[in-house]
Coordinates of C-alpha atoms in Angstrom, one line a residue:
X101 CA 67.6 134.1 161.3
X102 CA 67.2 135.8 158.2
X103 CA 64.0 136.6 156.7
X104 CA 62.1 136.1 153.4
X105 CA 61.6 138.9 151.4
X106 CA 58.3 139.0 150.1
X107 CA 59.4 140.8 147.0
X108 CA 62.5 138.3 145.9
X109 CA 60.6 136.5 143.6
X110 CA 60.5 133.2 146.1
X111 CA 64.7 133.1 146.2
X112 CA 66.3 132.0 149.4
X113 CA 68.4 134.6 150.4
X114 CA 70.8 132.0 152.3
X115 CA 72.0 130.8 148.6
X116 CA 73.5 134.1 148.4
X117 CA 75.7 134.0 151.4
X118 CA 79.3 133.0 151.4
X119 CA 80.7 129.8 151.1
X120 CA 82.3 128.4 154.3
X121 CA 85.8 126.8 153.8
X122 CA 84.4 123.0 153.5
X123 CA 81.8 123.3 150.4
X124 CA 85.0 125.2 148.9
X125 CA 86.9 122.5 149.4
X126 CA 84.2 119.9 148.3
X127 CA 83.7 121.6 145.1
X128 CA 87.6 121.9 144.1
X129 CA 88.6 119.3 141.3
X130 CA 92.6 118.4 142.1
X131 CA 93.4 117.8 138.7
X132 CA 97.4 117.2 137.9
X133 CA 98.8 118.9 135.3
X134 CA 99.6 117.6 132.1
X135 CA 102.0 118.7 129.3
X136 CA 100.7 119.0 125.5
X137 CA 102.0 116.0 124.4
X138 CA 101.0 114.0 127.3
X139 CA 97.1 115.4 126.7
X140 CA 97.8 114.9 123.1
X141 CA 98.4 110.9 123.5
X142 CA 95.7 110.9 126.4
X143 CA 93.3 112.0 123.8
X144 CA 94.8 109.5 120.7
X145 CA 94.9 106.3 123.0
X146 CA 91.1 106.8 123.7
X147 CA 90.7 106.7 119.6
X148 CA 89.9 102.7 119.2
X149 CA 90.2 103.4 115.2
X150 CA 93.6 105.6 115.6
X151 CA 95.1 103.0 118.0
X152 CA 94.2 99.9 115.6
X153 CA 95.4 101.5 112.3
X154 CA 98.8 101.9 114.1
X155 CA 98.7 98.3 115.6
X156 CA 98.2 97.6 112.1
X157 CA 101.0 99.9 110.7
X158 CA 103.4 98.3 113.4
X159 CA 102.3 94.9 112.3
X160 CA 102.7 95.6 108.4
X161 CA 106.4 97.0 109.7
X162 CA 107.3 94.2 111.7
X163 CA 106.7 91.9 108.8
X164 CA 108.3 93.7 106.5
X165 CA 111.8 94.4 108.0
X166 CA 112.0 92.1 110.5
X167 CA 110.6 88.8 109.2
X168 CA 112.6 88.5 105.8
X169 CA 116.0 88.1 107.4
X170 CA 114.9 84.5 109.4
X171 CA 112.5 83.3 106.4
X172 CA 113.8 80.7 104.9
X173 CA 113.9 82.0 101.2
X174 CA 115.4 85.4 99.7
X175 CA 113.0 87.9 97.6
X176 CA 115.5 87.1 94.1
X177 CA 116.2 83.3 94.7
X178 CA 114.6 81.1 91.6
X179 CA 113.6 77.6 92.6
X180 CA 113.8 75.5 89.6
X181 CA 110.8 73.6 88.9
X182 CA 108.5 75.7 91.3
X183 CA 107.0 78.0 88.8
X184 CA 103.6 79.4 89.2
X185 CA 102.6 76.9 92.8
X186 CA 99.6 78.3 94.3
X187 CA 99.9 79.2 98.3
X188 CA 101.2 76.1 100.5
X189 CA 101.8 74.1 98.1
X190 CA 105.1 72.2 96.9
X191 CA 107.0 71.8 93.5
X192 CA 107.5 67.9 92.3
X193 CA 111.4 68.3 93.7
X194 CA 110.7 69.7 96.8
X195 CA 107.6 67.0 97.3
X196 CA 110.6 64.5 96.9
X197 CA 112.9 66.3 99.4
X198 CA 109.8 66.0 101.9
X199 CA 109.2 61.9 101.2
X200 CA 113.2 61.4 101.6
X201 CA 112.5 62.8 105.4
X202 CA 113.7 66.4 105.0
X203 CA 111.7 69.5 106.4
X204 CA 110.4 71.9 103.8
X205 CA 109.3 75.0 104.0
X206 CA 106.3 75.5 102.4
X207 CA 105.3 78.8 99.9
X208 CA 102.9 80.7 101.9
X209 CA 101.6 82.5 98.8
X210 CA 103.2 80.5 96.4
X211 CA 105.5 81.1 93.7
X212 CA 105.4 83.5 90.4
X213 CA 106.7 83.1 87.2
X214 CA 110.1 82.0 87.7
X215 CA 109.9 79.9 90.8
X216 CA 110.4 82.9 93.5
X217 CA 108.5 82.5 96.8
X218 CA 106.3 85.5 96.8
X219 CA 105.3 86.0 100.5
X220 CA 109.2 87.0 100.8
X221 CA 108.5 89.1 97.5
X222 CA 105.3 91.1 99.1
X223 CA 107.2 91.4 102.6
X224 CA 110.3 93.0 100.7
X225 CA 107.8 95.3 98.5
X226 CA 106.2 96.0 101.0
X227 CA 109.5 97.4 102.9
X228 CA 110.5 99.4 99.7
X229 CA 106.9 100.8 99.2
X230 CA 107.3 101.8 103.3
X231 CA 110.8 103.0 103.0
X232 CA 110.0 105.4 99.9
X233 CA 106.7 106.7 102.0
X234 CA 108.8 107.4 105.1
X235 CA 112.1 108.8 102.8
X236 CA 110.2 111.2 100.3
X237 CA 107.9 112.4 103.6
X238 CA 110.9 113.2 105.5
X239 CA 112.1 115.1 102.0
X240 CA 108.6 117.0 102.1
X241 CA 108.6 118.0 105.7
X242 CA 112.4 119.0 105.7
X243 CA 111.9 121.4 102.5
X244 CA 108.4 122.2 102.6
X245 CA 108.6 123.5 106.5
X246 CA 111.4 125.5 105.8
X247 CA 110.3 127.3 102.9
X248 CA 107.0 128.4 104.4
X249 CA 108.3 129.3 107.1
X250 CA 110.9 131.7 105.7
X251 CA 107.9 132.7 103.5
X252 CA 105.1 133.8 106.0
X253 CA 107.8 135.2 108.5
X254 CA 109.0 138.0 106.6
X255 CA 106.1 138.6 103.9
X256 CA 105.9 141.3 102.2
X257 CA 107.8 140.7 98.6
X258 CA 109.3 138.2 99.6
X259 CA 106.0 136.1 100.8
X260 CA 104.5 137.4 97.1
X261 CA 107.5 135.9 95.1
X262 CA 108.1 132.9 96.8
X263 CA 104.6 131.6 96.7
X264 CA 104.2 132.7 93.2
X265 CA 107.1 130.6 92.7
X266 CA 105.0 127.8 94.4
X267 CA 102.0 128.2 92.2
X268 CA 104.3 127.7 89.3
X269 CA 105.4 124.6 90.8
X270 CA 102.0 123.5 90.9
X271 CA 101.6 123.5 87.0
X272 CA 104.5 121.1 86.6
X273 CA 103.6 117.5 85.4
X274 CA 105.0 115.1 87.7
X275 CA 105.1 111.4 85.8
X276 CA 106.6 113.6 82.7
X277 CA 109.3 115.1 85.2
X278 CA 110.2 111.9 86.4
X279 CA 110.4 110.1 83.1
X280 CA 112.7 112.7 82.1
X281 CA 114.6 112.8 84.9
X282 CA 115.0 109.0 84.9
X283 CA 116.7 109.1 81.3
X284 CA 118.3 112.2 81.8
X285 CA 120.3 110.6 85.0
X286 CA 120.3 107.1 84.5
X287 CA 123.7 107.2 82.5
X288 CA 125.5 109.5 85.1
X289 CA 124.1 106.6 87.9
X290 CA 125.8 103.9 85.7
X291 CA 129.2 106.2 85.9
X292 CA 128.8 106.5 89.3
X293 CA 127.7 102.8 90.7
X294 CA 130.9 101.4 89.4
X295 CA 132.8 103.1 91.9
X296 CA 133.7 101.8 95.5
X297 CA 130.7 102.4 97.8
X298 CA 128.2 103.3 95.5
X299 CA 126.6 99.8 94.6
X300 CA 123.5 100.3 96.4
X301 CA 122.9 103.0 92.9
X302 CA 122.6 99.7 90.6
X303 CA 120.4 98.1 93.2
X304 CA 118.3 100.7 93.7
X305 CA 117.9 101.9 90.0
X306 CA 117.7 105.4 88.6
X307 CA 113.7 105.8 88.6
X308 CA 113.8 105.0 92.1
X309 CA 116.3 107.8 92.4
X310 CA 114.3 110.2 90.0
X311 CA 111.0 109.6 92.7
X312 CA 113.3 111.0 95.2
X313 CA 114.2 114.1 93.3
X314 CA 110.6 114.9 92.4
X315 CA 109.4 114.4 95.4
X316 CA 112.4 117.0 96.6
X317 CA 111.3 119.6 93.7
X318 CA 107.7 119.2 93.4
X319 CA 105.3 117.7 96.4
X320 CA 107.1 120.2 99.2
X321 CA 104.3 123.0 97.6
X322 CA 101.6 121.5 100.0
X323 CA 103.4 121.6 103.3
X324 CA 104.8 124.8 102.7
X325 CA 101.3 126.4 102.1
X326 CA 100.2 125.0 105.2
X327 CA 103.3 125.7 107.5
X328 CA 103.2 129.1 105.8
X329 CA 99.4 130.0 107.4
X330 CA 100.1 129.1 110.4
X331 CA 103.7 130.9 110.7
X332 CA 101.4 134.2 109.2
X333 CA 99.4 133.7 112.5
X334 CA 101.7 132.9 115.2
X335 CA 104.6 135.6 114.1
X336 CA 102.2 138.6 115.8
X337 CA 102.4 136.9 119.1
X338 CA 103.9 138.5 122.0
X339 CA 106.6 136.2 122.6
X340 CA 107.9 136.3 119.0
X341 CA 108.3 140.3 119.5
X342 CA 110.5 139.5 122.9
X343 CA 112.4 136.9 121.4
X344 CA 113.3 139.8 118.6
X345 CA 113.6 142.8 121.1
X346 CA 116.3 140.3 122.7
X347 CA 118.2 140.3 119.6
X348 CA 117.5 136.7 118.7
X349 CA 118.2 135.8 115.0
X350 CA 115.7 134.8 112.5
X351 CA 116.8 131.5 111.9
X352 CA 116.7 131.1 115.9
X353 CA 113.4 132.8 116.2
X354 CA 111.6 130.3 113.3
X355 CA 113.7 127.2 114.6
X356 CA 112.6 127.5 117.9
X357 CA 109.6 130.1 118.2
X358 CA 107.4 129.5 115.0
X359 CA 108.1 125.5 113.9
X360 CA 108.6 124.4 117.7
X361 CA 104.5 125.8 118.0
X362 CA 103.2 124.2 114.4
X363 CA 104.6 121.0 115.5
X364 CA 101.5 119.4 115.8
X365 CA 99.9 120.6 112.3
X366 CA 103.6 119.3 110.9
X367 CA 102.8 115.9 112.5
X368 CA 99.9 115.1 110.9
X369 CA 100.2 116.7 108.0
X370 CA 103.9 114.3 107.9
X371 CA 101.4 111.3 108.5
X372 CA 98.9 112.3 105.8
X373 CA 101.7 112.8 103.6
X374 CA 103.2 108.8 104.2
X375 CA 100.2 106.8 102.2
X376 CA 99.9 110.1 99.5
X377 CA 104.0 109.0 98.5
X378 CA 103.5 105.5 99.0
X379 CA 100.5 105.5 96.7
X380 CA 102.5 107.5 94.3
X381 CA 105.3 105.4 94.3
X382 CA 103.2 101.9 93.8
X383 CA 101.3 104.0 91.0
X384 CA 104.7 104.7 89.1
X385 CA 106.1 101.4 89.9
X386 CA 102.9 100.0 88.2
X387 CA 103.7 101.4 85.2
X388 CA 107.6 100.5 85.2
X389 CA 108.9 103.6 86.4
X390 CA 109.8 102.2 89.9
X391 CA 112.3 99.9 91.6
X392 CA 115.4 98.2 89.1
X393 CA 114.5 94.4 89.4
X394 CA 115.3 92.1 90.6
X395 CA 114.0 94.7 93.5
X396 CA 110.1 94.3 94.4
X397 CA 107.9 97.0 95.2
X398 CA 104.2 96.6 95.8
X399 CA 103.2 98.3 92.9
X400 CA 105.4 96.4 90.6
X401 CA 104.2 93.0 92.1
X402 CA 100.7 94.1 90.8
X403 CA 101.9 94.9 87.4
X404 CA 103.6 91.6 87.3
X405 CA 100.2 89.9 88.9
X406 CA 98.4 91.4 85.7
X407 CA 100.1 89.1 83.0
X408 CA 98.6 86.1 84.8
X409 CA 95.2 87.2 86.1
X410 CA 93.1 84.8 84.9
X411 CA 94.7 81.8 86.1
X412 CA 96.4 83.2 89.1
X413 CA 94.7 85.8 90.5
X414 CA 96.2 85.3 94.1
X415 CA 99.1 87.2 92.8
X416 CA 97.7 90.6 92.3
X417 CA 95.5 90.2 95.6
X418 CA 98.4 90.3 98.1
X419 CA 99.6 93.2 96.9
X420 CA 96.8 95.0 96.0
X421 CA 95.0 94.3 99.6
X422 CA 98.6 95.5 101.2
X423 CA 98.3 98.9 99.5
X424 CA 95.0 98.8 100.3
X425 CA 95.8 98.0 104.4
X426 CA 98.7 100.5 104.3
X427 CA 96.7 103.9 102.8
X428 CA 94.0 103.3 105.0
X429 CA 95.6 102.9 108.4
X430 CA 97.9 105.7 107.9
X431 CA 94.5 107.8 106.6
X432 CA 92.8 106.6 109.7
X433 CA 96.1 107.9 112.3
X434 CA 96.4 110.8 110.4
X435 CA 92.6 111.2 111.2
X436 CA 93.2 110.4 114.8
X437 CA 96.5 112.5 115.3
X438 CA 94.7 115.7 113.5
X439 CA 92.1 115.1 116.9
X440 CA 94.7 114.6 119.5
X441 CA 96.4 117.6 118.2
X442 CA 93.7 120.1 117.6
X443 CA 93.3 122.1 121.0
X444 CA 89.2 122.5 120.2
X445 CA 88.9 119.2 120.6
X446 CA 90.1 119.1 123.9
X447 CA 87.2 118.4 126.8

């Protein structure tokens, strides 16, 4: 048996021997292995607030494209003799209709000024204000990842003129631009929605087109900033000099070496970017720079709501607590994907 030493400052000398193959055993975690994305949803299922806001987002979706084709009444349909009827209520005809024996559906929200169910309304504007989030986000991320990428690859000069370019772009007054380019292509749009497949033009109306464009010339800046930093720090990594010792090209190498590894930082950045263009787009519908009517959008269903408020102030709060639900819950998963994504905030 081993001894003590007297001058070991009281430590047991058998701690010091080696392990034997069964406390190796008991002290090895089997733990499979999991891919980044699987880690990365891991992590954003265990966010309760993450997981609710997008229960809430696929909710607010579901309602908004899939409800309005089996409700009973269409967003621009004008029931005579049902104008202004608070929620679940009836006009004197269709309170007629129901005594004869028929079944009527009743107004959920009611009715605005000319008799048009407005639950369909706000479940329509609703879908335009998502669609023109998701569209001018998709415009951002396309554009803006590209041209950062192309910028912090090869810097030098060409990093230095390109981002001044950017900061320019930053100085440009967005509602001005739009106006302008609203009037400046609304007569072109009339040329072209009379011919054969482009009606949707009319529907859609030139300052809905002109939000598009801007979005396409002016809110990119932001994304390419960000994409542009992290391309500045992953293009002096090892496997981005093999890839171009191998004689891979530089579209391949930013393609599939520099935007397939910023992926995550171009996810939530996407998903910050949603609520930012739908709150723009309600903003500029507000002031009737929006959607052609008949077309609803959230923010012109406010606008609308204001004429009345005093005596029917249940038409500016569906709207108002829908832009309200929508901003927040995409915030709050934008929040919660930035956590599942981040690698520091991995246990």
């Amino acid at each position: 048996m081993t001894e003590k030493n007297p001058l070991s400052l009281q430590l047991k000398v058998e701690d010091f021997l080696p392990a034997t193959d069964a406390e190796k055993q008991s002290l090895t975690q089997m733990r499979p292995g999991v891919s980044f994305w699987k880690d990365a949803m891991r992590r954003l299922r265990k966010n309760k607030v993450a997981m609710i806001s997008l229960t809430v987002i696929l909710i607010v979706m579901f309602f908004s494209f899939i409800v309005p084709n089996f409700y009973p009444y269409q967003y621009e349909l004008q029931i005579k003799g049902s104008e202004y009827l608070k929620p679940m209520t009836y006009s004197t005809q269709e309170q007629l209709r129901i005594d004869a024996g028929e079944k009527v559906f009743p107004h959920i929200l009611g009715t605005d000024n000319l008799g048009r169910d407005y639950a369909v309304r706000v479940m329509v504007g609703s879908r335009i204000s998502l669609m023109v989030g998701l569209i001018a986000s998709a415009i951002i991320l396309l554009i803006g990842s590209t041209y950062g990428a192309v910028s912090g690859y090869f810097g030098g000069w060409v990093d230095l003129v390109m981002m001044r370019i950017v900061d320019i772009i930053y100085t440009v007054p967005d509602i001005l631009l739009i106006v302008l380019i609203s009037f400046a292509i609304r007569d072109p749009l009339a040329i072209l929605a009379a011919k054969p497949g482009f009606g949707w033009i009319q529907t859609v109306g030139p300052n809905l087109i002109s939000i598009f464009l801007v979005f396409a010339l002016l809110y990119w800046v932001g994304m390419a900033r960000i994409v542009r930093s992290q391309v500045l720090a992953l293009k002096q990594n090892e496997y981005v000099t093999a890839a171009r010792a191998l004689g891979a090209g530089t579209g391949r190498i930013i393609r599939k070496h520099l935007l397939t590894n910023t992926i995550g930082t171009l996810i939530v950045t996407t998903t910050l970017q949603i609520p930012s263009s739908i709150f723009t787009e309600s903003f500029l519908s507000f002031l009737g720079l929006g959607v052609a009517v008949p077309l609803p959008s959230l923010g012109s269903l406010a606008s609308d709501a204001l004429n009345g408020l005093n005596s029917y102030p249940y038409l500016l709060m569906a709207p108002a607590l829908l832009i309200s639900l929508i901003i927040l819950s995409f915030n709050l998963l934008g929040d919660g994907l930035r956590d599942a994504f981040d690698p520091k905030m991995k246990s």
